[in-house]
Coordinates of C-alpha atoms in Angstrom, one line a residue:
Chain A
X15 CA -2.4 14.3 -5.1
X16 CA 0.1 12.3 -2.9
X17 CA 0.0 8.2 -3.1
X18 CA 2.2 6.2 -1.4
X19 CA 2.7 2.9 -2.8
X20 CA 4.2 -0.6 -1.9
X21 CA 6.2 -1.8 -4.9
X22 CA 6.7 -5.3 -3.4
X23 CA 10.2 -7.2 -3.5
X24 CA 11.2 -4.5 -6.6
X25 CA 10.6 -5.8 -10.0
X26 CA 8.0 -5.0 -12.1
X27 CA 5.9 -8.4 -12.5
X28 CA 5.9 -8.2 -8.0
X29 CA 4.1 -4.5 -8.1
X30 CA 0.1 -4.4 -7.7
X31 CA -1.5 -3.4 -11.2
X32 CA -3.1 -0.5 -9.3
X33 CA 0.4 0.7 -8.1
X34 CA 1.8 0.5 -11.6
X35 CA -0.7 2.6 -13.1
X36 CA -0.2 4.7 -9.9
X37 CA 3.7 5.2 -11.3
X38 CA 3.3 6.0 -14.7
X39 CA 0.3 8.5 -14.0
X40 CA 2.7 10.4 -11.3
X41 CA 4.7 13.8 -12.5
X42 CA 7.4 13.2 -9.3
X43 CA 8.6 9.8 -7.8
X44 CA 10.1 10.4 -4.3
X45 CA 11.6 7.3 -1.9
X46 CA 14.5 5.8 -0.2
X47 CA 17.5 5.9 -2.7
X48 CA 18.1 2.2 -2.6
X49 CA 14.1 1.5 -3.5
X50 CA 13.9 3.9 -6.0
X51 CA 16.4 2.6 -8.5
X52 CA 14.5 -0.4 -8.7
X53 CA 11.9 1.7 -10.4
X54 CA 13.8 3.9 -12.1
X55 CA 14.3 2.2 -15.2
X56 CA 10.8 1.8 -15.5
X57 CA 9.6 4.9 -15.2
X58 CA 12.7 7.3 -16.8
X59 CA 11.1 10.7 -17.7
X60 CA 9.8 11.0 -14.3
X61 CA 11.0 14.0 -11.6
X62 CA 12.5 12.1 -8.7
X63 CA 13.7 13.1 -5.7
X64 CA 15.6 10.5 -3.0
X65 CA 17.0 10.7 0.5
X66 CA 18.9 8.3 2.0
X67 CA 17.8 6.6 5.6
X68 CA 17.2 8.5 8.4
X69 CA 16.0 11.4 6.5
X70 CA 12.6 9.9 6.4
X71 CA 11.0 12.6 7.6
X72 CA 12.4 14.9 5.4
X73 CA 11.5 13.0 2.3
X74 CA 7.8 12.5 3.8
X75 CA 7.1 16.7 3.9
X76 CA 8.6 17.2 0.8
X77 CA 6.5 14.7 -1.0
X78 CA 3.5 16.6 0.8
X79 CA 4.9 20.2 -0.3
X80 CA 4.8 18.6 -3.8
X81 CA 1.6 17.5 -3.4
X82 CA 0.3 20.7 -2.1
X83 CA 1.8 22.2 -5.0
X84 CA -0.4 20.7 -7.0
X85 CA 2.3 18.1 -8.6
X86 CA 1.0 14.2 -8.8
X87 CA 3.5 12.9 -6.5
X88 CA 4.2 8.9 -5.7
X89 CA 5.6 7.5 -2.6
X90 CA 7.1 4.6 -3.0
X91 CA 7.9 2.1 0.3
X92 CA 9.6 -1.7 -0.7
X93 CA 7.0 -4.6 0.1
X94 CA 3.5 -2.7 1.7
X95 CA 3.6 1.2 2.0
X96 CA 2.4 0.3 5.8
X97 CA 4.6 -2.6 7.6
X98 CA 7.9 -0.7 7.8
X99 CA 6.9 2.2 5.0
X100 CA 5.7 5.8 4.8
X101 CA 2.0 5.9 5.1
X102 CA 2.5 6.3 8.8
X103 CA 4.7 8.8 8.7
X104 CA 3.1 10.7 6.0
X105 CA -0.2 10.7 7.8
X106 CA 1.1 11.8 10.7
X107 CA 2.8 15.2 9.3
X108 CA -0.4 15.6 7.7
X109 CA -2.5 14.8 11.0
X110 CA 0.2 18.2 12.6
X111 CA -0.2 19.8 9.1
X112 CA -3.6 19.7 8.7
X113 CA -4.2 21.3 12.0
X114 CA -1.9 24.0 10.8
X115 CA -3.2 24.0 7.7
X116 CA -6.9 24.8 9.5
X117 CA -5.2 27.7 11.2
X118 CA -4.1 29.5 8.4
X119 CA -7.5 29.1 6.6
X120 CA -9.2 30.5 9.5
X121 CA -6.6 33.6 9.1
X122 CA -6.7 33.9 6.1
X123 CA -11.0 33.8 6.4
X124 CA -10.4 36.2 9.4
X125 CA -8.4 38.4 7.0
X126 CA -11.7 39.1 5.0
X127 CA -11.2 37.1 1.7
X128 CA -14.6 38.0 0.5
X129 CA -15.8 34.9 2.5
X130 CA -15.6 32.2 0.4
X131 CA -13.4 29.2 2.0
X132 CA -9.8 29.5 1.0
X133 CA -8.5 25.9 1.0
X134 CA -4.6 26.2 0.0
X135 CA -3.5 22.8 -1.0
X136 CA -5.4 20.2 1.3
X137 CA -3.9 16.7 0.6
X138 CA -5.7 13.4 1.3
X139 CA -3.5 11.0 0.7
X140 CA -4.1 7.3 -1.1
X141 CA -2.4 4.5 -0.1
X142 CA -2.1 1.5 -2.1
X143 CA -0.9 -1.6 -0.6
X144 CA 2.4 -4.1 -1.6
X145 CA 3.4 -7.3 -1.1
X146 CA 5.5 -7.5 2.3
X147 CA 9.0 -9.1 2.2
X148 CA 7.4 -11.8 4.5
X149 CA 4.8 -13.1 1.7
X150 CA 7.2 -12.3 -1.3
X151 CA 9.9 -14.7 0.7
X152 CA 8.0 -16.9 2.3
X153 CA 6.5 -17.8 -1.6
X154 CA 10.2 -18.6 -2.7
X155 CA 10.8 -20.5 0.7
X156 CA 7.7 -22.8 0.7
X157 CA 4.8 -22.0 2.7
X158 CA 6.4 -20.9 6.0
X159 CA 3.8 -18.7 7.0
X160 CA 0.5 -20.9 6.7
X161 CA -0.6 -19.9 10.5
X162 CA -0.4 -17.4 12.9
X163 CA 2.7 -15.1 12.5
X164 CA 4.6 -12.1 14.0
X165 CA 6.5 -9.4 12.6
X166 CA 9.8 -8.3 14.1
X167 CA 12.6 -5.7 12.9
X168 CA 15.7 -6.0 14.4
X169 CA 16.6 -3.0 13.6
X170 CA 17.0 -1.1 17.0
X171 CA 17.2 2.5 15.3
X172 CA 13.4 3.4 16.2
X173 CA 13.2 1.1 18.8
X174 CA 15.2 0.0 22.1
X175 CA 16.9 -3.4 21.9
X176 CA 15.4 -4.3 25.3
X177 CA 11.8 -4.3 23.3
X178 CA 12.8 -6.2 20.6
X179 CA 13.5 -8.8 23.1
X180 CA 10.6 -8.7 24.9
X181 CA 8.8 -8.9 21.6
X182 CA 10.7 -12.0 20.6
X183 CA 9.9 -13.7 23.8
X184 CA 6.7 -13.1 23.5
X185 CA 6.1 -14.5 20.1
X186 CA 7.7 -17.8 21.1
X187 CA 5.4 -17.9 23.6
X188 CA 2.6 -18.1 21.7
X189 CA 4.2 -20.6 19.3
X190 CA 4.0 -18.2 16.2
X191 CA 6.0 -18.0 12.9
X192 CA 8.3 -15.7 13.3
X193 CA 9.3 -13.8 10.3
X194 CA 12.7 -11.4 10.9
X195 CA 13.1 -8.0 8.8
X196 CA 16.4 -5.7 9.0
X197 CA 17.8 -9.0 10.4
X198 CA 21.7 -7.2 10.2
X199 CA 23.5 -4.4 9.3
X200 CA 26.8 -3.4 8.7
X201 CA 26.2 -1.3 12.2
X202 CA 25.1 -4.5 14.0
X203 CA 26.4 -7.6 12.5
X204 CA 25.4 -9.7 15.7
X205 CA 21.7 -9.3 15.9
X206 CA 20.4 -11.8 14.4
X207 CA 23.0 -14.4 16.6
X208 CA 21.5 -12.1 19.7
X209 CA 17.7 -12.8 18.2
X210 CA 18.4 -16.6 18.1
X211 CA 20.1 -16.7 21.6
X212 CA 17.0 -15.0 22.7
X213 CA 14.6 -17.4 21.5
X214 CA 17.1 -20.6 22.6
X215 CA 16.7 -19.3 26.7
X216 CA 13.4 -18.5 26.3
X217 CA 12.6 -22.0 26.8
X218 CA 10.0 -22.4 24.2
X219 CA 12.0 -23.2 21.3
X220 CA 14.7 -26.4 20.4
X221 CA 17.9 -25.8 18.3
X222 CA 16.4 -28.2 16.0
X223 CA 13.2 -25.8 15.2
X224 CA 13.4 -25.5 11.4
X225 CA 14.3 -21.7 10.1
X226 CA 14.7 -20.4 6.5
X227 CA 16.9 -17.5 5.2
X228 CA 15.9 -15.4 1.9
X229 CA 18.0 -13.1 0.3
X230 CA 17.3 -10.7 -2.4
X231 CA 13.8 -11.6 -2.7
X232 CA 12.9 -11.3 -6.3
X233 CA 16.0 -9.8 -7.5
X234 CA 18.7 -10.2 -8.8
X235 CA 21.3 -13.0 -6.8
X236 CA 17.9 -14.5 -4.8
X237 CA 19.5 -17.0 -2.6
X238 CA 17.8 -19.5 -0.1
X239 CA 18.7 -22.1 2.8
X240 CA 16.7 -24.0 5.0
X241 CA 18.4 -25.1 8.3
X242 CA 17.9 -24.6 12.1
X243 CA 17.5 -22.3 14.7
X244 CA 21.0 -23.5 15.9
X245 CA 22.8 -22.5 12.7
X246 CA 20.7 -19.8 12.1
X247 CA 22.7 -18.5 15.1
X248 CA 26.2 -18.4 12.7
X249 CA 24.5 -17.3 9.6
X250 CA 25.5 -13.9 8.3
X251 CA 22.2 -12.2 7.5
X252 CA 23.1 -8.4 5.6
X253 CA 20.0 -5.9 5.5
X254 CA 18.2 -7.7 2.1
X255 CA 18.1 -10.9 3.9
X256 CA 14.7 -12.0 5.4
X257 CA 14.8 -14.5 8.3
X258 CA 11.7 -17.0 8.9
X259 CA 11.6 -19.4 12.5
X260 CA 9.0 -21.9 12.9
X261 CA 7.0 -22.6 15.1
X262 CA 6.2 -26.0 16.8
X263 CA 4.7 -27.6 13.6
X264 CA 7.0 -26.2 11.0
X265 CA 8.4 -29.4 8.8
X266 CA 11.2 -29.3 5.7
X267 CA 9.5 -30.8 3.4
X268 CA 12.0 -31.3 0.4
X269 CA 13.6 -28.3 0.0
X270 CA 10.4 -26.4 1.3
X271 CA 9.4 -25.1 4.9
X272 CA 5.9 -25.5 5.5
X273 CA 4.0 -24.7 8.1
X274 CA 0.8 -27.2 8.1
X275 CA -2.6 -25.4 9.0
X276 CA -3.9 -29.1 10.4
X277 CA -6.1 -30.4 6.9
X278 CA -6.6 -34.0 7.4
X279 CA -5.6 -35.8 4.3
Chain B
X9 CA 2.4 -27.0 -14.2
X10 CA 0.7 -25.8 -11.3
X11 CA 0.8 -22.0 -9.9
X12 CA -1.0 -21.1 -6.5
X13 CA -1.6 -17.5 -6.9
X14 CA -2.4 -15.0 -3.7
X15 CA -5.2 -12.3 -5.8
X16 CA -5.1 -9.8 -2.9
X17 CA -8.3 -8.4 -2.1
X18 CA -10.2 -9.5 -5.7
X19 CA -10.3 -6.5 -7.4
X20 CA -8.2 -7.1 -10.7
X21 CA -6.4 -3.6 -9.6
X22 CA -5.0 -5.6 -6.6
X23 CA -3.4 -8.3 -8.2
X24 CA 0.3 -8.7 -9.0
X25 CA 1.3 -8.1 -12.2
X26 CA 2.6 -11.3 -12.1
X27 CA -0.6 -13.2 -10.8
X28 CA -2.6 -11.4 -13.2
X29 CA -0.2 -13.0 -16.1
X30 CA -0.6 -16.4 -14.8
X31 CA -4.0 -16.2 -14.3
X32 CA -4.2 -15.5 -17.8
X33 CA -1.8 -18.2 -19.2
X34 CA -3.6 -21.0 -17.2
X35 CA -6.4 -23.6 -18.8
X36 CA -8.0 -23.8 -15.4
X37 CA -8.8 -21.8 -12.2
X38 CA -8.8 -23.5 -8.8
X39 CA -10.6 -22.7 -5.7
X40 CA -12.4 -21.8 -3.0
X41 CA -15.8 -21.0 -4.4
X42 CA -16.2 -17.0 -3.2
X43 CA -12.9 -16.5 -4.5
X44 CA -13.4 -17.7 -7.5
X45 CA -16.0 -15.7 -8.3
X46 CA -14.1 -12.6 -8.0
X47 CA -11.5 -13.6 -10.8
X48 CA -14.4 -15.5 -13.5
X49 CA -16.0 -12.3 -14.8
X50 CA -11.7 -11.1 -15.8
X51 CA -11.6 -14.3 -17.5
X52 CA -14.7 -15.8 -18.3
X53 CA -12.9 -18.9 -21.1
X54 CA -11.3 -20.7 -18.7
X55 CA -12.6 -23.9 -16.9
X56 CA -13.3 -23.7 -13.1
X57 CA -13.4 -26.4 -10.5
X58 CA -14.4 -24.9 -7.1
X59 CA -14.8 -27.1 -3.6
X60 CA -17.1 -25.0 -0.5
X61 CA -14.7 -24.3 2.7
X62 CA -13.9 -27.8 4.5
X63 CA -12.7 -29.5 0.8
X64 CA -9.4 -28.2 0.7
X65 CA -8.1 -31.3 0.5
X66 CA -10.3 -32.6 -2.0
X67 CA -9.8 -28.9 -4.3
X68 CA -5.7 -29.6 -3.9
X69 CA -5.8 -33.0 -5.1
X70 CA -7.7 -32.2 -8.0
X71 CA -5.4 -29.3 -8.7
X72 CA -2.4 -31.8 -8.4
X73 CA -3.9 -34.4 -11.0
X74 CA -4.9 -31.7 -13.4
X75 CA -1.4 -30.3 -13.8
X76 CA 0.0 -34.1 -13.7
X77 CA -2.0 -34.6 -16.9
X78 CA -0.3 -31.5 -18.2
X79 CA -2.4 -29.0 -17.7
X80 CA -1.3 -25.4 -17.2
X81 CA -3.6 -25.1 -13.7
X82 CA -4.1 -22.0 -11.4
X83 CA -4.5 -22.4 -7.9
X84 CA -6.4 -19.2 -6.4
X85 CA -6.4 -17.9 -2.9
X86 CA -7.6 -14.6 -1.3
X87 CA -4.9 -12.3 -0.3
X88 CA -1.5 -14.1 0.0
X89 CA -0.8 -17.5 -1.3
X90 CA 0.3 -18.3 2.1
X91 CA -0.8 -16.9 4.4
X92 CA -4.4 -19.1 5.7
X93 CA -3.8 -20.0 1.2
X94 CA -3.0 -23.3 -0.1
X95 CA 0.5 -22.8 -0.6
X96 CA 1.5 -25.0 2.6
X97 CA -1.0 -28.2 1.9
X98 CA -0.3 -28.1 -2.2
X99 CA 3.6 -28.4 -0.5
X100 CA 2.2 -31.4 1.8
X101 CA 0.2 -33.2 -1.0
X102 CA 3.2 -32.9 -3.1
X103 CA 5.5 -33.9 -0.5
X104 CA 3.9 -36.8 0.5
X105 CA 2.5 -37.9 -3.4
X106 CA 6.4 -36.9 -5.0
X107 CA 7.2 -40.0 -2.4
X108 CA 4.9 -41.9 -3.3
X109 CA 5.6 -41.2 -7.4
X110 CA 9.4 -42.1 -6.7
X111 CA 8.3 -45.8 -5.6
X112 CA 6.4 -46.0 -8.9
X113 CA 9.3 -44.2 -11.2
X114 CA 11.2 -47.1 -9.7
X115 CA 8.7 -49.7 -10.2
X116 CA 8.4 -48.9 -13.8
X117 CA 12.3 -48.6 -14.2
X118 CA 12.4 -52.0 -12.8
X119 CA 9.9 -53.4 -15.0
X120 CA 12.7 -52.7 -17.4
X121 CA 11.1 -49.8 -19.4
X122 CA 14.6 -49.5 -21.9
X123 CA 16.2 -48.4 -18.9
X124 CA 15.6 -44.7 -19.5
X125 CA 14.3 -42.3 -16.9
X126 CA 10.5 -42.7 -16.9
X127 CA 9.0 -39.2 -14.9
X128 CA 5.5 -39.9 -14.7
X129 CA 4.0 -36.1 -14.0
X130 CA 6.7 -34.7 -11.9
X131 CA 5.1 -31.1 -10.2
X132 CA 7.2 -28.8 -9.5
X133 CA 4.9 -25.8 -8.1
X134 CA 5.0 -22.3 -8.5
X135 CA 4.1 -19.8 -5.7
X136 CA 2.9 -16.6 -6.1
X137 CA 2.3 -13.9 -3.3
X138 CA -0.4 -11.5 -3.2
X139 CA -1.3 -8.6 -0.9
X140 CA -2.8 -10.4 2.2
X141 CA -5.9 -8.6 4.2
X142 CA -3.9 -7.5 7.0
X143 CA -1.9 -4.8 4.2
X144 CA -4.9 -4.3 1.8
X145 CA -6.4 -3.3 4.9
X146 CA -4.5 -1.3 6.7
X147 CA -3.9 0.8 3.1
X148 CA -7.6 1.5 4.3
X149 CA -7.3 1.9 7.6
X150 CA -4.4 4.8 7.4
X151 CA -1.5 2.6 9.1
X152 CA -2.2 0.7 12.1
X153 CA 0.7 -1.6 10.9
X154 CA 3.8 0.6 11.0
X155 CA 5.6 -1.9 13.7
X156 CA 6.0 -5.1 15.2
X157 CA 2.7 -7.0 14.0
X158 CA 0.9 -10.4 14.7
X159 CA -1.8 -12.0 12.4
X160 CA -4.2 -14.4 14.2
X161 CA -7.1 -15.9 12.8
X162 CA -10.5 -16.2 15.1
X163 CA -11.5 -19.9 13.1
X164 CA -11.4 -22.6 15.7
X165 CA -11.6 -25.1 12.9
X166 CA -8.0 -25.9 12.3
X167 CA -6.8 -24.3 15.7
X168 CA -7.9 -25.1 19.2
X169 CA -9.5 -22.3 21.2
X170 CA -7.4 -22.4 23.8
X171 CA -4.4 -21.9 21.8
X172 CA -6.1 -19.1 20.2
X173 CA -6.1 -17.5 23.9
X174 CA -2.5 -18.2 24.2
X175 CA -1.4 -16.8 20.9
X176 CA -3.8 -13.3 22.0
X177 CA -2.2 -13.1 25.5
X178 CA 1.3 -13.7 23.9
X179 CA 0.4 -11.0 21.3
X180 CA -0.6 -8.3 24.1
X181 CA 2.1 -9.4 25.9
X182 CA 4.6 -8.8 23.5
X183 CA 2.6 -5.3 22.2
X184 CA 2.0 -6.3 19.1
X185 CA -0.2 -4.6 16.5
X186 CA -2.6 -7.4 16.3
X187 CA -4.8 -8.5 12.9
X188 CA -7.3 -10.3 13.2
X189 CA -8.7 -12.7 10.2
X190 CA -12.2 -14.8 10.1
X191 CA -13.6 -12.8 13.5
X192 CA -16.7 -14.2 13.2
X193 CA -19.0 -16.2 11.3
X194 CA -22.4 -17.6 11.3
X195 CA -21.5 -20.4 13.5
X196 CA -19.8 -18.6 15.8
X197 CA -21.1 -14.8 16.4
X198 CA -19.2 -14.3 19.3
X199 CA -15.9 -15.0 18.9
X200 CA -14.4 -11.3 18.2
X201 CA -16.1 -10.2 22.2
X202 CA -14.2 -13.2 23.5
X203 CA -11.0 -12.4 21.7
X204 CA -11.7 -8.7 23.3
X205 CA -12.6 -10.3 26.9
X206 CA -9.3 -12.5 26.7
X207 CA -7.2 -9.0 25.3
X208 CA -9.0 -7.2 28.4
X209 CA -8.3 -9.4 31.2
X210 CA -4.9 -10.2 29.9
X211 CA -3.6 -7.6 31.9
X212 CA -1.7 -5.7 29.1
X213 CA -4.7 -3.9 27.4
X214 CA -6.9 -1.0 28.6
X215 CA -10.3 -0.7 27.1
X216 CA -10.0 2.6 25.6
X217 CA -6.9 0.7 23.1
X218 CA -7.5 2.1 19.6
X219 CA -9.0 -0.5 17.3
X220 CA -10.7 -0.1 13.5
X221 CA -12.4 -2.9 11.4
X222 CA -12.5 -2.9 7.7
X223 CA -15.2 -5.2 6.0
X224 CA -14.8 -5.8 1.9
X225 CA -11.6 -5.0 1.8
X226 CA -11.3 -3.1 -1.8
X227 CA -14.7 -4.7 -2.7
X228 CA -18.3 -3.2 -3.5
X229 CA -19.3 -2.0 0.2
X230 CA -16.4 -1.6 1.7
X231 CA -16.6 0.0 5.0
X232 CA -14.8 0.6 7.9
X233 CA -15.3 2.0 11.1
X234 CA -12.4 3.4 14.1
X235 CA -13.4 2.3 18.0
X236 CA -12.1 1.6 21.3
X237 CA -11.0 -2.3 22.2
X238 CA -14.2 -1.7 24.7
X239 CA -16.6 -0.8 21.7
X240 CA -15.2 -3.4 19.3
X241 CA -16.6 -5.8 22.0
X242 CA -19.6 -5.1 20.7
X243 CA -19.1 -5.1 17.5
X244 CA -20.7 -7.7 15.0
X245 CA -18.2 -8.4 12.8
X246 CA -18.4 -11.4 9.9
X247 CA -16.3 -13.6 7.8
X248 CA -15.6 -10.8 5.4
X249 CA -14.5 -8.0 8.3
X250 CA -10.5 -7.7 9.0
X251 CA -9.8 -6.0 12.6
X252 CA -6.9 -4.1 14.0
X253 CA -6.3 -4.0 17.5
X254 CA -3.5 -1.4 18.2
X255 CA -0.6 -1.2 20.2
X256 CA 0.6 0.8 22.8
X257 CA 1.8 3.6 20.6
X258 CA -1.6 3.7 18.5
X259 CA -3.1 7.0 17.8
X260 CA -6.7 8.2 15.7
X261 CA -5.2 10.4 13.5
X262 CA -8.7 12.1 12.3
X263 CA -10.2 9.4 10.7
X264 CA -7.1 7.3 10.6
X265 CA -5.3 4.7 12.9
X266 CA -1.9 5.2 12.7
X267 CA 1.0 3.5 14.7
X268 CA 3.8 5.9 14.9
X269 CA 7.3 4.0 14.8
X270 CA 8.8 7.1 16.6
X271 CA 10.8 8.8 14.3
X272 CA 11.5 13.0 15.0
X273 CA 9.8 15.7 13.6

């Protein structure tokens, strides 16, 4: 049995009930080393097995060797196990595997096995949703994301710079909240101040359009700041920072950034 | 105090660990009257007060003056707390009423109440997220969300049409995954084939684009179904149906919509 699971922003009290029983009823926890120590303490007696990024695929087919092995095995993606996580992935090795998998059934029918169907280790995975960094932050930074939103990595590891753009462009266009994963890394301290010079020339958006910054979302050192698309430009975002732009009717109110839906009160 | 909780799909399974401990410290549940139904058989002791959709404003108020009074008061809304939830107007009400309570704290000081601070019902609220459709969906769906996303909801009731149109053509402009919430309803059966109409004539969709509906998300009767964007024309979809309108990269993966992010195998 192989579920992959969204643990949410990391600490207990953010996980789905459902993915917490999911945990503590697994044999083997496998994930990104950084996600998995969050659980860790939790869960101590468990098997688990880590790799760090850009060995994704790695750690996906050897959660579904464990799997087919018969072990209860638990994926485990920060925020949802879909927007940024595993479940893709993991469905489509087993979309190839499973085709393979066919292959050496019929063979192994073909090779006379008294007829019966031999079915060695078939996996249907389950996947149990999270809580995405863009609901867990937008909850400590007001209500942000009331309206119509889009979701953007800058991360341009998977996907070409000149996209990301586009993608940016467009979503000011159609006046949505923006909310900003992987705004930074180490590797690429300048994105986000390349995201926000985007969205300046694209015409549809002041310097004065109201942003928020979250960082460590539920965790340990959580930090906030409201300010505006003009300083977002000199803020240093790091990879646990999540990055939310406005759109036309984004407001501070107090401390908060709200996005109002339109009630009449 | 006053918590607006996000439940996720209903199901107690679905809830945050956290939501679920807050729903159970509360006096009183708050909301929209479908939702609430899903949490009163879990906790059957507490009161309820429950407005029908178009008394938001009237269900917030109320939530307000209850915790004001001191009551311990639980605001509930499907999915995420903020996203389409009450997050953002509790944060207007409060924004606008704190105002409004800092004239009277200053009245009363200057009526020469022993000069000591006099904090009539300050509320500070608590937001908690929850697992909004477009996840708890998807986890059903296989993984349509693996990349850049956009959320838009159908309901013209808060949103003009025509910047409904805008914010579609924007979305398939920028090839987005797009989500869409409230699709339909009674009063207006046909706005998921206009959505499709505006997606097919903007230019940037072709109608054999891999789409999937899921209706009762986690719920008794949930179903969900895999089509083309030329077959989800037709489809009659209702308040309770989430839809998923791929991207470029989108792919059925045997039963499965799954939206590669382009990592090597």
């Amino acid at each position: 049995m192989l579920t992959i699971v969204g643990i949410g922003p990391g600490k207990m009290e953010g996980m789905t009930i459902e993915t917490y029983h999911a945990l503590e009823a697994c044999d083997c926890i496998v994930g990104y080393t950084v996600y998995v120590e969050l659980v860790r303490s939790l869960f101590p007696d468990k098997e688990y097995y880590t790799t760090p990024m850009t060995r994704e695929v790695e750690r996906c087919r050897w959660a579904i060797e464990q799997a087919r092995a018969g072990h209860e095995v638990a994926m485990v993606c920060s925020g949802d196990s879909g927007v940024y996580g595993m479940a893709g992935l993991i469905c489509e090795l087993l979309g190839c595997a499973d085709e393979e998998q066919e292959e050496e059934t019929v063979a192994a029918k073909g090779s006379g096995a008294a007829g019966e169907d031999v079915m060695i280790g078939s996996v249907e995975p389950e996947t149990l949703p999270g809580v995405t960094a863009a609901c867990s932050g937008a909850a400590v930074r007001g209500a942000p994301l009331a309206h119509e939103l889009a979701v953007i990595s800058l991360s341009d590891r998977l996907t070409p710079w000149e996209r990301i753009e586009e993608r940016l462009r467009a979503a000011a266009l159609g006046d949505f909240v923006i909310c900003l994963y992987n705004p930074a890394s180490k590797g690429r301290p300048d994105y986000l101040q390349r995201a926000c010079d985007v969205l300046l020339q694209s015409g549809y958006m002041e310097p004065d359009r109201v942003c928020g910054v979250v960082r460590n979302i539920g965790r340990d050192g959580q930090e906030k700041q409201i300010m505006t698309l003009g300083s977002l430009r000199g803020y240093q975002a790091d990879m646990f920072t999540t990055v939310y732009i406005g759109n036309r009717m984004t407001q501070q109110i107090g401390d908060h950034m709200v996005t109002p839906r339109g009630y009449r009160k």
